[in-house]
Coordinates of C-alpha atoms in Angstrom, one line a residue:
M1 CA 12.7 -144.1 12.9
M2 CA 12.7 -147.5 14.7
T3 CA 10.0 -148.6 12.9
Y4 CA 11.6 -148.1 9.9
S5 CA 14.8 -149.8 10.8
T6 CA 13.2 -152.8 12.1
N7 CA 11.0 -153.1 8.7
L8 CA 14.4 -152.9 7.0
F9 CA 16.1 -155.3 9.3
F10 CA 13.0 -157.7 8.5
R11 CA 13.0 -157.0 4.7
N12 CA 16.7 -157.8 4.4
Y13 CA 17.1 -160.8 6.9
G14 CA 13.4 -162.0 7.0
S15 CA 13.7 -165.2 4.6
I16 CA 17.2 -166.2 6.7
I17 CA 15.2 -165.9 10.1
L18 CA 12.1 -167.9 8.7
L19 CA 14.6 -170.4 7.6
I20 CA 16.3 -170.7 10.9
V21 CA 12.9 -170.8 12.8
G22 CA 11.9 -173.7 10.3
I23 CA 14.9 -175.6 11.2
L24 CA 14.5 -174.9 14.9
I25 CA 11.3 -176.0 15.2
G26 CA 12.1 -179.2 12.9
S27 CA 15.1 -180.0 15.0
L28 CA 12.9 -179.8 18.2
I29 CA 10.3 -182.3 16.2
G30 CA 13.1 -184.7 15.8
I31 CA 14.4 -185.1 19.1
Y32 CA 11.4 -184.6 21.2
L33 CA 8.7 -186.1 18.6
P34 CA 10.6 -188.6 16.4
Q35 CA 7.3 -190.8 16.1
V36 CA 5.7 -187.5 14.4
V37 CA 8.7 -187.4 11.6
T38 CA 7.1 -190.1 9.5
Y39 CA 4.2 -188.0 8.9
I40 CA 6.1 -184.5 8.0
K41 CA 8.7 -185.8 6.1
P42 CA 6.6 -185.8 3.1
L43 CA 6.5 -181.8 3.3
G44 CA 10.0 -181.9 2.9
D45 CA 10.2 -184.3 -0.2
I46 CA 7.6 -182.0 -1.6
F47 CA 9.6 -179.0 -1.5
L48 CA 12.7 -180.4 -3.0
N49 CA 10.8 -182.1 -5.8
L50 CA 9.4 -178.7 -6.6
L51 CA 13.0 -177.1 -6.3
F52 CA 14.0 -180.1 -8.8
V53 CA 11.3 -179.2 -11.5
A54 CA 11.9 -175.7 -11.4
V55 CA 15.7 -175.4 -11.5
I56 CA 16.0 -177.6 -14.8
P57 CA 14.2 -174.8 -17.2
L58 CA 15.4 -172.0 -14.8
V59 CA 19.1 -173.0 -15.5
F60 CA 18.7 -173.1 -19.1
F61 CA 16.8 -169.8 -19.7
A62 CA 19.2 -167.7 -17.2
I63 CA 22.4 -168.9 -18.8
A64 CA 21.0 -169.0 -22.6
S65 CA 19.3 -165.4 -22.3
S66 CA 22.4 -164.0 -20.6
I67 CA 24.9 -164.8 -23.3
A68 CA 22.6 -164.2 -26.1
N69 CA 22.2 -160.7 -24.6
I70 CA 26.2 -160.0 -24.3
E71 CA 27.4 -157.4 -26.6
G72 CA 31.2 -156.4 -27.1
T73 CA 33.9 -154.2 -28.9
S74 CA 37.5 -155.0 -28.9
K75 CA 38.1 -152.8 -25.9
L76 CA 35.6 -154.6 -24.0
G77 CA 37.0 -157.7 -25.1
K78 CA 40.4 -156.7 -23.5
I79 CA 38.6 -155.8 -20.4
L80 CA 36.7 -159.2 -20.2
A81 CA 39.9 -161.1 -20.6
A82 CA 41.5 -159.7 -17.9
M83 CA 38.2 -159.8 -15.8
S84 CA 37.8 -163.5 -16.5
F85 CA 41.4 -164.3 -15.5
V86 CA 40.8 -162.4 -12.1
F87 CA 37.7 -163.9 -11.6
I88 CA 38.7 -167.2 -12.0
M89 CA 42.0 -166.9 -10.4
S90 CA 40.5 -165.5 -7.2
I91 CA 38.0 -167.9 -7.0
L92 CA 40.3 -170.7 -7.1
I93 CA 42.4 -169.1 -4.6
S94 CA 39.7 -168.8 -2.3
A95 CA 38.8 -172.3 -2.9
S96 CA 42.1 -174.0 -2.5
A97 CA 42.8 -171.7 0.7
T98 CA 39.8 -173.2 2.2
I99 CA 40.7 -176.7 1.3
V100 CA 44.2 -176.4 3.0
T101 CA 42.2 -175.0 6.3
L102 CA 40.0 -177.8 6.2
Y103 CA 42.8 -180.3 5.9
L104 CA 44.7 -178.6 9.0
F105 CA 41.6 -178.4 11.0
P106 CA 39.5 -181.0 10.2
L107 CA 36.0 -181.9 11.4
E108 CA 34.2 -185.1 12.6
V109 CA 30.5 -186.1 11.8
P110 CA 28.6 -188.7 13.3
H111 CA 28.5 -192.0 11.0
A112 CA 25.2 -192.6 9.0
P113 CA 25.6 -196.2 7.5
Q114 CA 22.0 -195.9 6.1
V115 CA 23.3 -193.0 3.8
E116 CA 25.9 -194.9 1.9
T117 CA 23.6 -197.5 0.8
M118 CA 22.2 -195.0 -1.5
L119 CA 25.0 -194.3 -3.5
N120 CA 24.8 -195.3 -7.0
D121 CA 28.7 -195.3 -8.0
N122 CA 29.5 -197.8 -10.6
P123 CA 33.1 -199.2 -9.8
N124 CA 33.8 -200.3 -13.5
D125 CA 33.4 -196.9 -14.5
T126 CA 36.7 -195.1 -15.6
W127 CA 37.2 -191.2 -15.3
G128 CA 37.1 -190.8 -19.1
D129 CA 33.3 -192.7 -18.6
K130 CA 32.4 -190.3 -15.8
M131 CA 33.5 -186.9 -17.8
V132 CA 31.4 -187.9 -20.9
R133 CA 28.5 -188.8 -18.8
F134 CA 28.9 -185.3 -16.9
L135 CA 29.5 -183.2 -20.0
T136 CA 27.2 -184.7 -22.5
V137 CA 23.9 -186.9 -23.0
S138 CA 23.3 -189.0 -25.8
E139 CA 19.7 -188.0 -26.2
F140 CA 18.0 -184.5 -25.7
W141 CA 15.2 -185.7 -23.1
K142 CA 17.8 -186.7 -21.0
L143 CA 18.8 -183.0 -20.4
L144 CA 15.5 -182.8 -18.6
S145 CA 17.0 -184.9 -15.7
R146 CA 18.7 -183.1 -12.4
E147 CA 21.0 -185.8 -13.0
N148 CA 22.6 -184.3 -15.9
M149 CA 22.9 -180.9 -14.8
L150 CA 26.3 -180.1 -16.1
A151 CA 25.3 -181.2 -19.5
L152 CA 22.4 -178.9 -19.3
L153 CA 24.6 -176.0 -18.4
I154 CA 27.0 -176.4 -21.4
F155 CA 24.1 -176.9 -23.7
S156 CA 22.6 -173.5 -22.5
F157 CA 25.9 -171.6 -23.1
L158 CA 25.6 -173.1 -26.6
I159 CA 22.3 -172.1 -27.0
G160 CA 23.1 -168.7 -26.1
I161 CA 26.1 -168.4 -28.4
A162 CA 24.0 -169.9 -31.3
T163 CA 21.4 -167.1 -30.6
R164 CA 24.1 -164.5 -30.7
K165 CA 25.3 -165.7 -34.2
S166 CA 22.0 -165.5 -35.8
N167 CA 21.8 -162.0 -35.2
A168 CA 18.3 -160.4 -36.4
T169 CA 16.8 -163.5 -37.5
A170 CA 16.8 -164.7 -33.7
L171 CA 15.2 -161.8 -32.2
P172 CA 11.9 -163.6 -31.4
F173 CA 13.9 -166.3 -30.1
K174 CA 16.0 -164.1 -28.0
A175 CA 12.4 -162.5 -26.7
F176 CA 11.5 -166.1 -25.6
L177 CA 14.4 -166.4 -23.8
N178 CA 14.4 -163.4 -21.8
A179 CA 10.5 -163.9 -21.2
G180 CA 11.2 -167.3 -19.9
N181 CA 14.0 -166.4 -17.9
E182 CA 11.8 -163.8 -15.9
V183 CA 9.0 -166.5 -15.7
M184 CA 11.3 -168.7 -14.1
K185 CA 12.7 -166.2 -11.8
N186 CA 9.5 -165.7 -10.2
L187 CA 8.5 -169.5 -10.1
L188 CA 11.6 -170.0 -8.1
I189 CA 10.8 -167.5 -5.8
L190 CA 7.6 -168.8 -5.5
V191 CA 8.7 -172.1 -4.4
M192 CA 11.3 -170.9 -2.1
K193 CA 8.5 -169.3 -0.1
I194 CA 7.8 -172.8 1.4
A195 CA 11.6 -173.2 2.1
P196 CA 11.2 -172.9 5.9
I197 CA 8.5 -175.7 5.9
G198 CA 10.4 -177.9 3.6
L199 CA 13.4 -177.6 5.2
G200 CA 12.4 -177.8 8.6
A201 CA 10.4 -181.0 7.7
Y202 CA 13.6 -182.7 6.3
F203 CA 15.7 -181.3 9.1
A204 CA 13.5 -183.3 11.7
Y205 CA 14.1 -186.3 9.9
Q206 CA 17.7 -185.7 9.8
V207 CA 18.1 -185.1 13.3
S208 CA 15.9 -187.8 14.2
S209 CA 18.0 -190.0 12.1
L210 CA 21.4 -188.8 13.4
G211 CA 20.5 -187.7 16.7
P212 CA 21.0 -184.5 18.5
Q213 CA 24.7 -184.4 18.3
L214 CA 24.2 -183.2 14.9
F215 CA 24.0 -179.5 16.3
G216 CA 27.5 -179.6 17.4
F217 CA 28.7 -180.8 13.7
Y218 CA 26.8 -178.0 12.4
A219 CA 28.4 -175.5 14.7
K220 CA 31.9 -176.4 14.2
P221 CA 31.8 -175.7 10.4
L222 CA 30.1 -172.7 10.8
G223 CA 32.7 -171.6 13.2
L224 CA 35.4 -172.5 11.4
Y225 CA 34.1 -170.7 8.2
Y226 CA 33.3 -167.4 10.1
I227 CA 36.8 -167.2 11.2
F228 CA 38.6 -168.5 8.2
G229 CA 36.3 -166.1 5.9
S230 CA 37.3 -163.2 8.2
V231 CA 40.8 -164.0 8.0
Y232 CA 40.6 -164.2 4.3
F233 CA 38.5 -160.9 4.0
F234 CA 41.3 -158.9 5.3
L235 CA 44.5 -160.7 4.5
A236 CA 43.5 -161.5 0.6
F237 CA 41.8 -158.4 -0.1
S238 CA 44.8 -156.6 1.2
V239 CA 47.2 -158.4 -0.7
F240 CA 45.0 -158.1 -4.1
A241 CA 44.7 -154.2 -3.4
F242 CA 48.6 -154.1 -2.9
I243 CA 49.1 -156.0 -6.2
A244 CA 47.1 -153.6 -8.1
N245 CA 48.4 -150.0 -6.9
G246 CA 51.2 -150.7 -4.2
K247 CA 50.4 -149.1 -0.7
Y248 CA 48.2 -146.5 -2.1
G249 CA 46.0 -149.4 -3.5
F250 CA 46.1 -150.9 -0.1
I251 CA 45.1 -147.5 1.8
T252 CA 42.7 -146.3 -0.7
F253 CA 40.6 -149.8 -1.0
W254 CA 40.5 -149.9 2.8
K255 CA 39.4 -146.4 3.1
N256 CA 36.6 -146.6 0.8
N257 CA 35.5 -150.2 1.5
I258 CA 34.1 -149.6 4.7
I259 CA 30.7 -148.4 3.2
P260 CA 30.0 -151.1 0.7
S261 CA 31.0 -153.6 3.6
L262 CA 28.3 -152.2 5.9
T263 CA 26.1 -152.0 3.2
A264 CA 26.9 -155.8 2.3
I265 CA 26.0 -156.9 5.6
G266 CA 23.1 -154.5 6.2
S267 CA 21.3 -155.5 2.7
C268 CA 22.8 -159.3 2.7
S269 CA 22.5 -158.9 -1.1
S270 CA 25.4 -158.1 -3.6
L271 CA 23.1 -156.5 -6.0
A272 CA 22.2 -153.8 -3.6
T273 CA 26.0 -153.4 -2.7
M274 CA 26.7 -152.4 -6.2
P275 CA 26.0 -148.9 -6.4
A276 CA 28.4 -148.3 -3.1
N277 CA 31.0 -150.4 -5.1
L278 CA 31.1 -148.4 -8.0
L279 CA 31.5 -145.1 -5.8
A280 CA 34.2 -146.7 -4.0
A281 CA 36.0 -147.8 -7.1
K282 CA 35.7 -144.1 -8.4
K283 CA 37.3 -142.6 -5.3
I284 CA 40.0 -145.5 -5.3
G285 CA 40.7 -144.4 -8.9
V286 CA 39.5 -147.2 -11.1
P287 CA 38.9 -146.0 -14.4
D288 CA 35.1 -146.0 -15.3
A289 CA 35.2 -148.3 -18.2
I290 CA 36.6 -150.7 -16.2
A291 CA 34.6 -150.5 -13.0
N292 CA 31.4 -149.9 -14.8
V293 CA 32.2 -153.4 -16.7
V294 CA 33.9 -155.3 -13.8
I295 CA 31.7 -154.5 -10.9
P296 CA 28.2 -155.2 -12.7
L297 CA 29.4 -158.4 -14.1
G298 CA 31.4 -159.2 -11.0
T299 CA 27.9 -158.9 -9.1
T300 CA 26.7 -162.0 -10.9
L301 CA 30.1 -164.0 -11.8
H302 CA 32.6 -163.4 -9.1
K303 CA 31.6 -165.0 -5.9
Q304 CA 34.4 -165.6 -3.2
G305 CA 32.4 -165.9 -0.5
S306 CA 30.4 -168.6 -2.4
S307 CA 33.6 -170.1 -3.2
I308 CA 34.7 -170.5 0.2
S309 CA 30.9 -171.8 1.2
S310 CA 31.0 -174.3 -1.8
I311 CA 34.2 -176.3 -0.6
F312 CA 32.7 -176.1 3.1
K313 CA 29.4 -177.9 1.8
I314 CA 30.9 -180.6 -0.3
Y315 CA 33.2 -181.4 2.6
V316 CA 30.5 -181.4 5.0
A317 CA 28.5 -183.7 2.5
Y318 CA 31.5 -186.3 2.1
L319 CA 31.7 -186.4 5.9
I320 CA 28.1 -187.1 6.1
I321 CA 28.4 -190.2 3.5
G322 CA 31.8 -191.1 5.2
K323 CA 33.9 -190.7 2.2
D324 CA 37.5 -189.0 1.9
F325 CA 37.4 -185.4 0.9
F326 CA 41.0 -185.2 0.3
E327 CA 41.5 -187.5 -2.6
P328 CA 43.2 -186.0 -5.6
L329 CA 40.7 -186.7 -8.0
T330 CA 38.0 -185.5 -5.3
L331 CA 39.7 -182.3 -4.9
I332 CA 40.0 -181.6 -8.7
M333 CA 36.0 -182.2 -9.1
A334 CA 35.6 -180.3 -6.1
L335 CA 37.6 -177.3 -7.4
G336 CA 35.8 -177.5 -10.8
I337 CA 32.5 -177.6 -9.2
T338 CA 33.2 -174.8 -7.0
L339 CA 34.6 -172.7 -9.9
L340 CA 31.2 -173.5 -12.0
V341 CA 29.0 -172.8 -9.4
S342 CA 30.4 -169.7 -8.1
I343 CA 30.4 -168.2 -11.9
V344 CA 27.1 -169.5 -12.9
A345 CA 24.9 -169.7 -10.0
G346 CA 25.1 -166.3 -9.0
G347 CA 23.1 -164.9 -11.6
I348 CA 20.3 -166.9 -10.6
P349 CA 17.8 -166.1 -7.5
N350 CA 18.7 -168.6 -4.9
G351 CA 21.6 -169.8 -7.1
G352 CA 23.3 -171.0 -4.0
Y353 CA 20.6 -173.8 -3.5
I354 CA 20.9 -174.5 -7.2
G355 CA 24.5 -174.8 -6.7
E356 CA 24.2 -177.1 -4.2
I357 CA 22.3 -179.3 -6.0
L358 CA 24.5 -179.3 -9.0
M359 CA 27.3 -180.3 -6.9
I360 CA 25.1 -183.1 -5.2
S361 CA 24.2 -184.2 -8.7
V362 CA 27.6 -184.2 -10.3
L363 CA 29.3 -185.9 -7.3
G364 CA 26.7 -188.5 -7.2
L365 CA 26.1 -187.7 -3.3
P366 CA 22.4 -188.9 -2.0
I367 CA 19.7 -186.7 -1.7
E368 CA 19.9 -186.7 2.1
A369 CA 22.9 -184.5 1.7
I370 CA 21.0 -181.6 0.2
P371 CA 19.5 -180.1 3.1
A372 CA 22.8 -180.4 5.2
V373 CA 24.4 -178.2 2.9
M374 CA 21.4 -175.8 2.3
I375 CA 21.5 -174.9 5.9
I376 CA 25.0 -174.3 5.9
G377 CA 24.7 -172.1 3.1
T378 CA 21.9 -170.0 4.7
L379 CA 23.8 -169.5 7.8
V380 CA 27.0 -168.3 6.6
D381 CA 25.3 -165.9 3.9
P382 CA 26.0 -162.9 5.8
L383 CA 29.8 -163.1 5.7
A384 CA 29.6 -164.5 2.1
T385 CA 27.6 -161.5 1.0
I386 CA 30.5 -159.4 2.3
L387 CA 33.1 -161.5 0.4
N388 CA 31.1 -161.9 -2.8
A389 CA 30.2 -158.0 -2.9
T390 CA 33.2 -156.3 -1.9
G391 CA 35.5 -158.8 -3.7
D392 CA 34.3 -157.1 -7.0
T393 CA 35.7 -153.7 -6.2
V394 CA 39.1 -155.0 -5.4
A395 CA 39.0 -157.2 -8.7
S396 CA 38.1 -154.0 -10.7
M397 CA 41.4 -152.7 -9.4
V398 CA 43.6 -155.8 -10.4
V399 CA 41.9 -155.4 -13.9
T400 CA 43.1 -152.2 -14.1
K401 CA 46.5 -153.1 -13.3
L402 CA 46.7 -156.2 -15.8
T403 CA 45.0 -153.8 -18.7
G404 CA 47.7 -151.4 -18.4
S405 CA 45.1 -148.8 -17.4
K406 CA 46.3 -145.9 -15.3
F407 CA 44.2 -145.1 -11.9
Q408 CA 43.0 -141.9 -11.8
P409 CA 44.0 -138.9 -9.9
A410 CA 41.4 -139.5 -7.4
T411 CA 43.7 -142.2 -5.9
Q412 CA 46.0 -139.7 -4.5
D413 CA 43.2 -137.3 -3.7
S414 CA 41.1 -139.7 -1.5
L415 CA 44.2 -140.4 0.5
K416 CA 43.8 -136.7 1.9
T417 CA 40.1 -136.7 2.5

């Protein structure tokens, strides 16, 4: 029994443990053997380059195939409309609350002037020029550059829609998209197997450059994330449940959310938590027609924990390069990127890493910021998974309210059991 539990633990958390070990080893090398950093930094560069090469086709196939495979009815359309509203609003609420928290409890970071010189911002650009450049490219081959990730996302959505409109004629092309999606998923899984080595090497470079005080910098945002995330989990989800079905919604949600929460932290996977969420939604009284649509889609598209994490990562990246995160235009961009990352990246293996590359690319930040935000994303993953996964159940309750559907009698029964 003990052996089984140990194997289950390492199967669920093994990748995180290896990443942490790699980071620790790299940190020790950066502190005590800085002369070695020059020789191991290429390992980090190789890892990042492989990641960049794999990301472009993966994003295209993942998004285009997902859109191409969607089939809807009029009833489904109503549910999807309410679901989309709930997903977007909850992500924006969590992101906005995170911004307020960071404003009230600011963090500090060691100054790294050598990083600032790597910014390639054109001071003559207007925001209109930037929006055109972010959303589109002038030639097809430019879509293959990681610098134009947002344009690639939009293009992938349009390809998926065009495939759906082509009906039976496009069946071979749809099969190509589905096959490409599966192949690229497995490719990224292979690339991520060397993440402990790659990130460890890059972190050694960062530590040797910025100094041992870097550890204090990471400890503060991580501590703040776990404190804020825990408060948000209990407070915001309670409010959402109460809005959905009053005091009965509040009681039944928390009564039936224990198992999904334990499943989320035990598996560190939103997908693994989905069956527990579906069972919880049934006991809460959410109609099957709603729960069976909202919760599976929410597993991919609804990521409140990732939303909070995204704001933290962007904030940290701005601290590293010494720029003001709280400028109004920066905040608007951060919210937009967070919304996009929380919705799109959730359906991609290691999507958090892809989201980090996207935010770095769109904001025009230097490549040195990527390992920092990847490390934070890895360390906050357990709590982020709880927020991501169990947020789908409460979202299905709010969708039930918005569509005018009735909670099933299980709502009352579950109060007595």
